Amino acid sequence: MVGRELLHFLEKSRLPVGELRPFSSGSAGKTVPFRGRALQAPPVDKKTLYGCGLVFFVSSDEISIQHSPGLAARGVLVIDDSSAFRLDPKVPLVIPEVNGHVLRRRLRLIAGPNCTMTPLAVAGIALHRAVGVTEVRLATYQSVSGAGRAALEEFFRQVRGHGRLAVKGRAPVLHSSIPHQALPKPIAYNVIPQVGGFDQRGCSGEESKVASELRKVWDAPTLRVSVTAVRVPVVRGHSMSAWLTLRRPISPAAARKLLAKTPGLKLSADGDYPTPLLVGGKGPVYAGRIRQGATPRELCLWLSYDNLIKGAALNSVQIAEELLKKGWL
Ligand SMILES: NC(=O)c1ccc[n+]([C@@H]2O[C@H](COP(=O)([O-])OP(=O)(O)OC[C@H]3O[C@@H](n4cnc5c(N)ncnc54)[C@H](OP(=O)(O)O)[C@@H]3O)[C@@H](O)[C@H]2O)c1
């Protein structure tokens, strides 16, 4: 899912791509489109990989762990979209418009954040700098493409399998016997309050990642973060409801002014809001429904964004573009 978007943004970017060498898990004859050609995507071959100047990893934690340190040690620049190195203190976790200042000339391994955290970091950074965010509470509505291609294919199979339901009197009762494997429950006609495995405290992997990665990117070690991450039957585009507790109160009107100037963010008209169908295929993070919460120090907002784009592929390309701009690529 992310790899295809990456190719699209590489084609559009200012990066001087001389030759592109795609890899895959090795399905026979697999090709990917780039600049009007179908490029073979064979299994990872170390020798070819090590001959590259810049490597994007958009596959799995295992592949990144296997290859990134060796590549970086040999001077190859690695931009990694997996979660393998995001919390490693030696590896910067970068969203260019939020913390691009942590990039350094000699860095060879750079991580891109979790697709649920990135938009929140983009949307909240101006507020955090202006009035201080001490606590974030989130409820997410995450699309199926966020779980990769296998999950999306499973979703479509489930919809096709039950697509002819007619309403005869009572609304149909669908039981959880719909076959599923990629996600913990059937996702068609359902919502699943589990994204990743649960830890001993009962938090899912996604919930923990959002909290720890946001603290790292905002450099806010004492920030309190509570998340309920939920998968919803949407193809692409994650959304979230965010409640921010602020050190100093700010009116919704003043907050809107700040948000309107925040790089990478598009604000809906007052009273309006973005949805996944609006944001699909687009780069920015979209925000709406800015309002005061239970107290003047609480601000509520609604965010929607394309998880495959700013949540992953575009952010990685923007990191490389930032290095290029600084003359470090
Ligand atoms: N989906 C999102 O919204 C999102 C957002 C942020 C970050 N990410 C991260 O981006 C990465 C990719 O996610 P995705 O959603 O695009 O997953 P995906 O749709 O399942 O794609 C995974 C890709 O990895 C390739 N792959 C798997 N095993 C491999 C191996 N042994 N050697 C080489 N290539 C291999 C697959 O190749 P084949 O095509 O041959 O199967 C496929 O192209 C993950 O690390 C994920 O955590 C995803």
Coordinates of C-alpha atoms and ligand atoms in Angstrom, one line a residue, residues 1-5 23-28 30 32 41-45 57-64 66-67 80-84 86 112-116 118 142-152 206 209 231 237-238 305-313 316, ligand 1:
M1 CA 0.0 0.0 0.0
V2 CA 2.6 2.5 1.1
G3 CA 5.2 1.5 -1.5
R4 CA 2.9 2.3 -4.4
E5 CA 2.3 5.8 -3.0
F23 CA 12.1 -4.9 -4.3
S24 CA 9.3 -7.1 -3.1
S25 CA 8.7 -10.3 -1.2
G26 CA 9.5 -12.1 -4.4
S27 CA 6.2 -13.0 -6.0
A28 CA 7.2 -14.2 -9.5
K30 CA 6.1 -8.8 -9.9
V32 CA 5.7 -1.8 -10.3
A41 CA 10.6 -6.0 -8.3
P42 CA 12.6 -9.0 -7.3
P43 CA 13.3 -10.2 -3.8
V44 CA 15.8 -8.2 -1.8
D45 CA 19.3 -8.7 -3.1
F57 CA 12.0 0.8 3.6
V58 CA 8.2 0.3 3.3
S59 CA 7.8 -3.4 4.1
S60 CA 8.1 -4.8 7.6
D61 CA 10.0 -4.3 10.9
E62 CA 11.9 -7.5 10.2
I63 CA 13.3 -6.4 6.8
S64 CA 14.2 -3.0 8.2
Q66 CA 17.8 -7.0 8.9
H67 CA 19.2 -4.4 6.5
D80 CA 12.5 3.7 7.3
D81 CA 8.7 3.7 7.6
S82 CA 8.6 0.7 9.9
S83 CA 8.4 1.0 13.6
A84 CA 11.7 -0.8 14.2
R86 CA 11.4 5.0 15.9
G112 CA 9.2 8.1 9.8
P113 CA 6.5 8.0 12.5
N114 CA 3.4 6.0 12.9
C115 CA 0.6 7.1 10.6
T116 CA -1.8 7.9 13.5
T118 CA 2.0 12.2 12.3
Q142 CA -8.5 4.1 11.3
S143 CA -9.0 2.8 7.8
V144 CA -8.3 -0.7 6.7
S145 CA -5.5 0.3 4.3
G146 CA -3.5 1.2 7.5
A147 CA -3.2 -2.5 8.1
G148 CA -1.7 -3.2 4.7
R149 CA -2.9 -4.9 1.5
A150 CA -3.9 -8.3 3.0
A151 CA -6.3 -6.6 5.4
L152 CA -7.8 -4.5 2.5
E206 CA -1.0 1.4 18.1
K209 CA 3.2 3.9 19.6
R231 CA -10.3 0.2 13.1
G237 CA -8.1 7.9 5.3
H238 CA -7.8 7.8 9.1
Y305 CA -5.9 12.6 6.5
D306 CA -4.7 10.0 4.1
N307 CA -2.8 7.5 6.2
L308 CA -0.9 6.2 3.1
I309 CA 0.3 9.7 2.1
K310 CA 1.2 12.1 4.9
G311 CA 0.9 9.2 7.3
A312 CA 3.7 7.4 5.5
A313 CA 4.9 7.8 1.9
S316 CA 9.4 9.9 3.8
Ligands
LIG1 N1 -0.4 1.3 5.7 C1 -0.2 2.5 6.4 O1 -1.1 3.3 6.5 C2 1.2 2.7 6.9 C3 1.4 4.0 7.5 C4 2.7 4.2 8.1 C5 3.7 3.3 8.1 N2 3.4 2.1 7.5 C6 4.5 1.1 7.5 O2 4.9 0.9 6.1 C7 5.3 -0.4 5.9 C8 4.5 -1.1 4.7 O3 3.1 -1.1 5.1 P1 2.0 -1.4 4.0 O4 0.7 -1.0 4.7 O5 2.3 -0.8 2.7 O6 2.0 -3.0 3.9 P2 1.6 -3.9 2.7 O7 0.6 -3.3 1.9 O8 1.3 -5.2 3.4 O9 3.0 -4.0 1.9 C9 4.1 -4.6 2.4 C10 5.2 -4.7 1.3 O10 6.3 -5.3 1.8 C11 6.8 -6.2 0.9 N3 7.5 -7.3 1.6 C12 7.0 -8.1 2.5 N4 8.0 -9.0 2.9 C13 9.1 -8.7 2.2 C14 10.4 -9.3 2.1 N5 10.7 -10.3 2.8 N6 11.3 -8.7 1.2 C15 10.9 -7.6 0.5 N7 9.7 -7.1 0.5 C16 8.8 -7.6 1.4 C17 5.6 -6.7 0.2 O11 5.9 -7.3 -1.0 P3 4.9 -8.0 -2.0 O12 4.2 -6.9 -2.7 O13 5.7 -8.9 -2.8 O14 3.9 -8.8 -1.1 C18 4.8 -5.5 0.1 O15 5.1 -4.7 -1.1 C19 5.1 -1.2 7.2 O16 6.4 -1.1 7.9 C20 4.1 -0.3 8.0 O17 4.3 -0.4 9.4 C21 2.2 1.8 6.9

